[in-house]
mmCIF file of C-alpha atoms in Angstrom:
data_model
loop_
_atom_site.group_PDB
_atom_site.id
_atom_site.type_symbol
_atom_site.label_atom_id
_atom_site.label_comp_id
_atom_site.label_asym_id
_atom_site.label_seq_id
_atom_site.Cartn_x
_atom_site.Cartn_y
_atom_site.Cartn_z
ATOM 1 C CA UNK Z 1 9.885 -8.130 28.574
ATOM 2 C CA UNK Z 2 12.360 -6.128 26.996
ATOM 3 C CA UNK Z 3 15.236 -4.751 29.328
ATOM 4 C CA UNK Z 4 16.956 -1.656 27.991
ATOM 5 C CA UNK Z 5 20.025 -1.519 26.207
ATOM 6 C CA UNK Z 6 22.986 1.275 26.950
ATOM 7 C CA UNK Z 7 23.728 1.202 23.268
ATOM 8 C CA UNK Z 8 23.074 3.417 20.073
ATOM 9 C CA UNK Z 9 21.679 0.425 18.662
ATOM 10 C CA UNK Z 10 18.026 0.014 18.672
ATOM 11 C CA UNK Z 11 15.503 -2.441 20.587
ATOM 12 C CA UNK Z 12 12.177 -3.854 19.661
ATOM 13 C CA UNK Z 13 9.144 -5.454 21.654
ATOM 14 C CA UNK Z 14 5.735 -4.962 20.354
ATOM 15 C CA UNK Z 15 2.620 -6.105 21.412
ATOM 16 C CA UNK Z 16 -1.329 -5.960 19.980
ATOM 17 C CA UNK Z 17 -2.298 -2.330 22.140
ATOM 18 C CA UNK Z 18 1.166 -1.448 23.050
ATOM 19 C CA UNK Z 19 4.958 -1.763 22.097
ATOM 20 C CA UNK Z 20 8.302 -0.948 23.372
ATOM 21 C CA UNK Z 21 11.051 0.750 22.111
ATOM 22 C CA UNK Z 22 14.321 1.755 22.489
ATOM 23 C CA UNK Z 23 16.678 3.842 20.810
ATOM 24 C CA UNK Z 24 19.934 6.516 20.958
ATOM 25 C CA UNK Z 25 20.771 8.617 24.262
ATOM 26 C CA UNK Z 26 21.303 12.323 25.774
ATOM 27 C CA UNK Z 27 22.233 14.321 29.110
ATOM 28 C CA UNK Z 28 19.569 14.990 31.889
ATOM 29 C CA UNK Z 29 17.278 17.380 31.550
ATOM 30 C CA UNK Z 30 14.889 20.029 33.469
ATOM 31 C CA UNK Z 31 11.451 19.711 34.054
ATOM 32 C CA UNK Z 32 11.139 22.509 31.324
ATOM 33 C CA UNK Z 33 12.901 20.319 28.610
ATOM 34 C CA UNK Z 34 10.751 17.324 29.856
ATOM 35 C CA UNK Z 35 7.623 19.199 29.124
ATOM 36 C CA UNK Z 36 9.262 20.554 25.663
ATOM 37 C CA UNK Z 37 10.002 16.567 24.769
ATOM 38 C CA UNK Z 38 6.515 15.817 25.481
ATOM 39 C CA UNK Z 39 4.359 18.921 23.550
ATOM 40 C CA UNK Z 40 7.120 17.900 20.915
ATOM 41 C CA UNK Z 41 6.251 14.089 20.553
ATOM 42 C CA UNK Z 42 2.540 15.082 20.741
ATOM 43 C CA UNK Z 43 2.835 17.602 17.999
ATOM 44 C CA UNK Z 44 4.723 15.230 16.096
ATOM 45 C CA UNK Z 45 1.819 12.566 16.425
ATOM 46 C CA UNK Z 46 -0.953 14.719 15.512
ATOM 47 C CA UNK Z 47 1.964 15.572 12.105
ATOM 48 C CA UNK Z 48 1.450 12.390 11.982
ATOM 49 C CA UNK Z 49 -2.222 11.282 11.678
ATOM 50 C CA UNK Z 50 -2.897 14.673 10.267
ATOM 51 C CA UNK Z 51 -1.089 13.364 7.236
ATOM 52 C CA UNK Z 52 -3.003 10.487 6.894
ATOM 53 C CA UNK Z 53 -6.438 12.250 7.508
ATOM 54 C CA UNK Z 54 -7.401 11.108 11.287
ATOM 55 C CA UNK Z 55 -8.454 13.703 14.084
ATOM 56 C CA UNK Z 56 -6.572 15.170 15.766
ATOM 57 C CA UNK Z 57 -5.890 14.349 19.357
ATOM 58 C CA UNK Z 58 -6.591 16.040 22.096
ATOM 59 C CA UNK Z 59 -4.691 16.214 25.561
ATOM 60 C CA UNK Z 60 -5.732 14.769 28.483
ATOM 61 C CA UNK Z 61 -5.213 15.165 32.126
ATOM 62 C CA UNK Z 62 -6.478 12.121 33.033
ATOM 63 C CA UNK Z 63 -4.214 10.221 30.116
ATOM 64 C CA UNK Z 64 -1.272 12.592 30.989
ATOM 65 C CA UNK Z 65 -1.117 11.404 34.663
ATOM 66 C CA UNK Z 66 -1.052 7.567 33.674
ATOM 67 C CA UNK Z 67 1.888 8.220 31.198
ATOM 68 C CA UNK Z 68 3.924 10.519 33.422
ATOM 69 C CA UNK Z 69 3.473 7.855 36.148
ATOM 70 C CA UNK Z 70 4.676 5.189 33.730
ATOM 71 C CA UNK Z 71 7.826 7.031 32.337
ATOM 72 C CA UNK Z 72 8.983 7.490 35.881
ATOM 73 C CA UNK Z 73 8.434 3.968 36.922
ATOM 74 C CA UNK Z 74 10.746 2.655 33.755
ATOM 75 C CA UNK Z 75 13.468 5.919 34.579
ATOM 76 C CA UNK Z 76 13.391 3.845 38.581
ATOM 77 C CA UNK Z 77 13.666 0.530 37.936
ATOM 78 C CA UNK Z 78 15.851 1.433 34.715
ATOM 79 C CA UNK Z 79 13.335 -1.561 32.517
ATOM 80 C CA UNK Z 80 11.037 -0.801 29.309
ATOM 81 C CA UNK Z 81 7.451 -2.077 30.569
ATOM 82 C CA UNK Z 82 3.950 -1.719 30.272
ATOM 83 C CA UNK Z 83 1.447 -0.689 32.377
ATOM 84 C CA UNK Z 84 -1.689 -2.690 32.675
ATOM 85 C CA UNK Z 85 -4.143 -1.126 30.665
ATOM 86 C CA UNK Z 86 -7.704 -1.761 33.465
ATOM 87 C CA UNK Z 87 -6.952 0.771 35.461
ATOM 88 C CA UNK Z 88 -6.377 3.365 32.923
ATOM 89 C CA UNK Z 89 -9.833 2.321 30.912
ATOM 90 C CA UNK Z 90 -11.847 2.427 34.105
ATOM 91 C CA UNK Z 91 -10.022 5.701 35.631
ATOM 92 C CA UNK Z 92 -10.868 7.872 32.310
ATOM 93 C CA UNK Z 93 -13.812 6.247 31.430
ATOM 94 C CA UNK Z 94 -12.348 4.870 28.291
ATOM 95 C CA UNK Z 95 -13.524 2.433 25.556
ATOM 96 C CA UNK Z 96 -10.222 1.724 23.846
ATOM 97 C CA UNK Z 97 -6.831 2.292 25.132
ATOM 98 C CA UNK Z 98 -3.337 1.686 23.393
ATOM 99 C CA UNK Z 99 0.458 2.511 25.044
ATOM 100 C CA UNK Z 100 3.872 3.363 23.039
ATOM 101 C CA UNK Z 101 6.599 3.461 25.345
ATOM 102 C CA UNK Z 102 9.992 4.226 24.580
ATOM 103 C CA UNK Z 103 13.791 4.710 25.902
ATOM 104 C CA UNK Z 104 16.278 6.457 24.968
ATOM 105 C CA UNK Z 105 15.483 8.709 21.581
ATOM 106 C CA UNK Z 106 16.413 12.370 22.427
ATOM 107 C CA UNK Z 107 13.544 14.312 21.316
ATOM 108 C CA UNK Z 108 10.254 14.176 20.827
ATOM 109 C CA UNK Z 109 10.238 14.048 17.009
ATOM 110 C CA UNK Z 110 12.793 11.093 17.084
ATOM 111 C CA UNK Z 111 10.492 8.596 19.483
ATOM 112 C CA UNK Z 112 7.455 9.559 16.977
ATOM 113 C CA UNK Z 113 9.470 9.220 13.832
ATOM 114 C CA UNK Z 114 10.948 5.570 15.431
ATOM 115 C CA UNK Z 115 7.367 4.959 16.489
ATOM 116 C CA UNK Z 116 6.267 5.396 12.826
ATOM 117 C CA UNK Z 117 8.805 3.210 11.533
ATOM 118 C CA UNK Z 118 7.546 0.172 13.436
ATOM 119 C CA UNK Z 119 4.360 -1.576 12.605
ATOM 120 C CA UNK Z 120 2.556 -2.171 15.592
ATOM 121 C CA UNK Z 121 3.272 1.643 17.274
ATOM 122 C CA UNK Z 122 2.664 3.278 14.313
ATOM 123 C CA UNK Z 123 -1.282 1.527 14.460
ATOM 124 C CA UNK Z 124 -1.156 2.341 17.854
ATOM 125 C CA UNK Z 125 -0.530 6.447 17.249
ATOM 126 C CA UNK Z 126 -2.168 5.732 13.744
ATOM 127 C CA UNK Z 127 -5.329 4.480 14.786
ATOM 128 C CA UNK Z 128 -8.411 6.190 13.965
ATOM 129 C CA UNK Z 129 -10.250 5.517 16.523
ATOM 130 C CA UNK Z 130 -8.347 6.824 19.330
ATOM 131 C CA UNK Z 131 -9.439 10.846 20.235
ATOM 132 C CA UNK Z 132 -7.457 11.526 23.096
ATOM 133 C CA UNK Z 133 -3.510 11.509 24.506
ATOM 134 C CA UNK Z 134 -1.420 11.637 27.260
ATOM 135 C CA UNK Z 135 2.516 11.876 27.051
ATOM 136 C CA UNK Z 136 5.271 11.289 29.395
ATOM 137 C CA UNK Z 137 9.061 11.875 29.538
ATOM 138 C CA UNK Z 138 11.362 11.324 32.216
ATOM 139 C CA UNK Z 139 15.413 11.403 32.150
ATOM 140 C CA UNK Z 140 16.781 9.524 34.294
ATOM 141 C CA UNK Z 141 20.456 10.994 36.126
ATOM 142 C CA UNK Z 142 22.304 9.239 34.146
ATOM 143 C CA UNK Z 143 20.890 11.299 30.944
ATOM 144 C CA UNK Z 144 18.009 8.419 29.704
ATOM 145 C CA UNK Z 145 14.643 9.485 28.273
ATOM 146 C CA UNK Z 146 11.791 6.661 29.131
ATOM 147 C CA UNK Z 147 8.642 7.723 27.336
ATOM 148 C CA UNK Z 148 5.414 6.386 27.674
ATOM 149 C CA UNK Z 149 2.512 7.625 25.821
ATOM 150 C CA UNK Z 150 -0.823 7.110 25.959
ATOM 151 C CA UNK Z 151 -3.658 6.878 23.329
ATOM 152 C CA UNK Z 152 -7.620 6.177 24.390
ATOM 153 C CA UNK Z 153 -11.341 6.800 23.368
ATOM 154 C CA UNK Z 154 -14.010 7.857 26.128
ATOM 155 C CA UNK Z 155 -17.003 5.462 26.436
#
């Protein structure tokens, strides 16, 4: 796997249902600017596939909980990984489930818009199958974002 960077410069690892990313850096932040990074990214994505005529997706709580989780686990052990995708598929009753994690872009729009400019995140956020998403992003102290988000269909 992939271990972050502390650069500007910008880190790849992609995989079929999931990819890693890693990009330019910022301060800490609040919870509030945590949950204005996320509605952000997830705006940005449905910008996204709106423009290319899929659905829009909806939020959810069980999605959310997995990609908070995961953004905090990369802010603690200070690593881009992925979380195994079983437990998420069984937990929200999913048929399909795909992951874009990220570190270090300082806004929402800027992981999406690096997300779209890599192949195999932008299927992942592109795919028309997938109704539903879950978003998380956690700075770390030392001013880091680690984003993980999540992208499933129900059964």
């Amino acid at each position: 796997m992939l271990a972050p960077r502390r650069a500007r410069s910008v880190a790849l690892l992609s995989a079929t249902t999931f990819a890693l990313l890693a990009g330019p850096l910022v301060q800490p932040a609040s919870a509030s600017v945590s949950a204005s990074y996320e509605n952000r990214a997830i705006s940005h994505t449905n910008s996204e596939r709106a423009q290319r005529d899929r659905v829009k997706l909806k939020k959810s709580n069980c999605l959310d909980r997995f990609a908070e989780r995961q953004a905090r686990a990369m802010a603690a052990s200070r690593t881009l990984h992925h979380q195994p995708m079983r437990p998420i598929l069984d937990a929200c009753r999913l048929s399909q489930v795909g992951e874009n994690v990220a570190f270090g872009y300082p806004s929402g729009t800027a992981v999406v818009n690096a997300w779209m400019h890599s192949a195999d995140h932008q299927q992942n956020l592109l795919n028309s199958r997938h109704r539903m998403i879950g978003l998380g992003a956690y700075q770390d102290a030392e001013g880091y974002w680690y984003v993980s988000e999540v992208l499933g269909r129900k059964v």
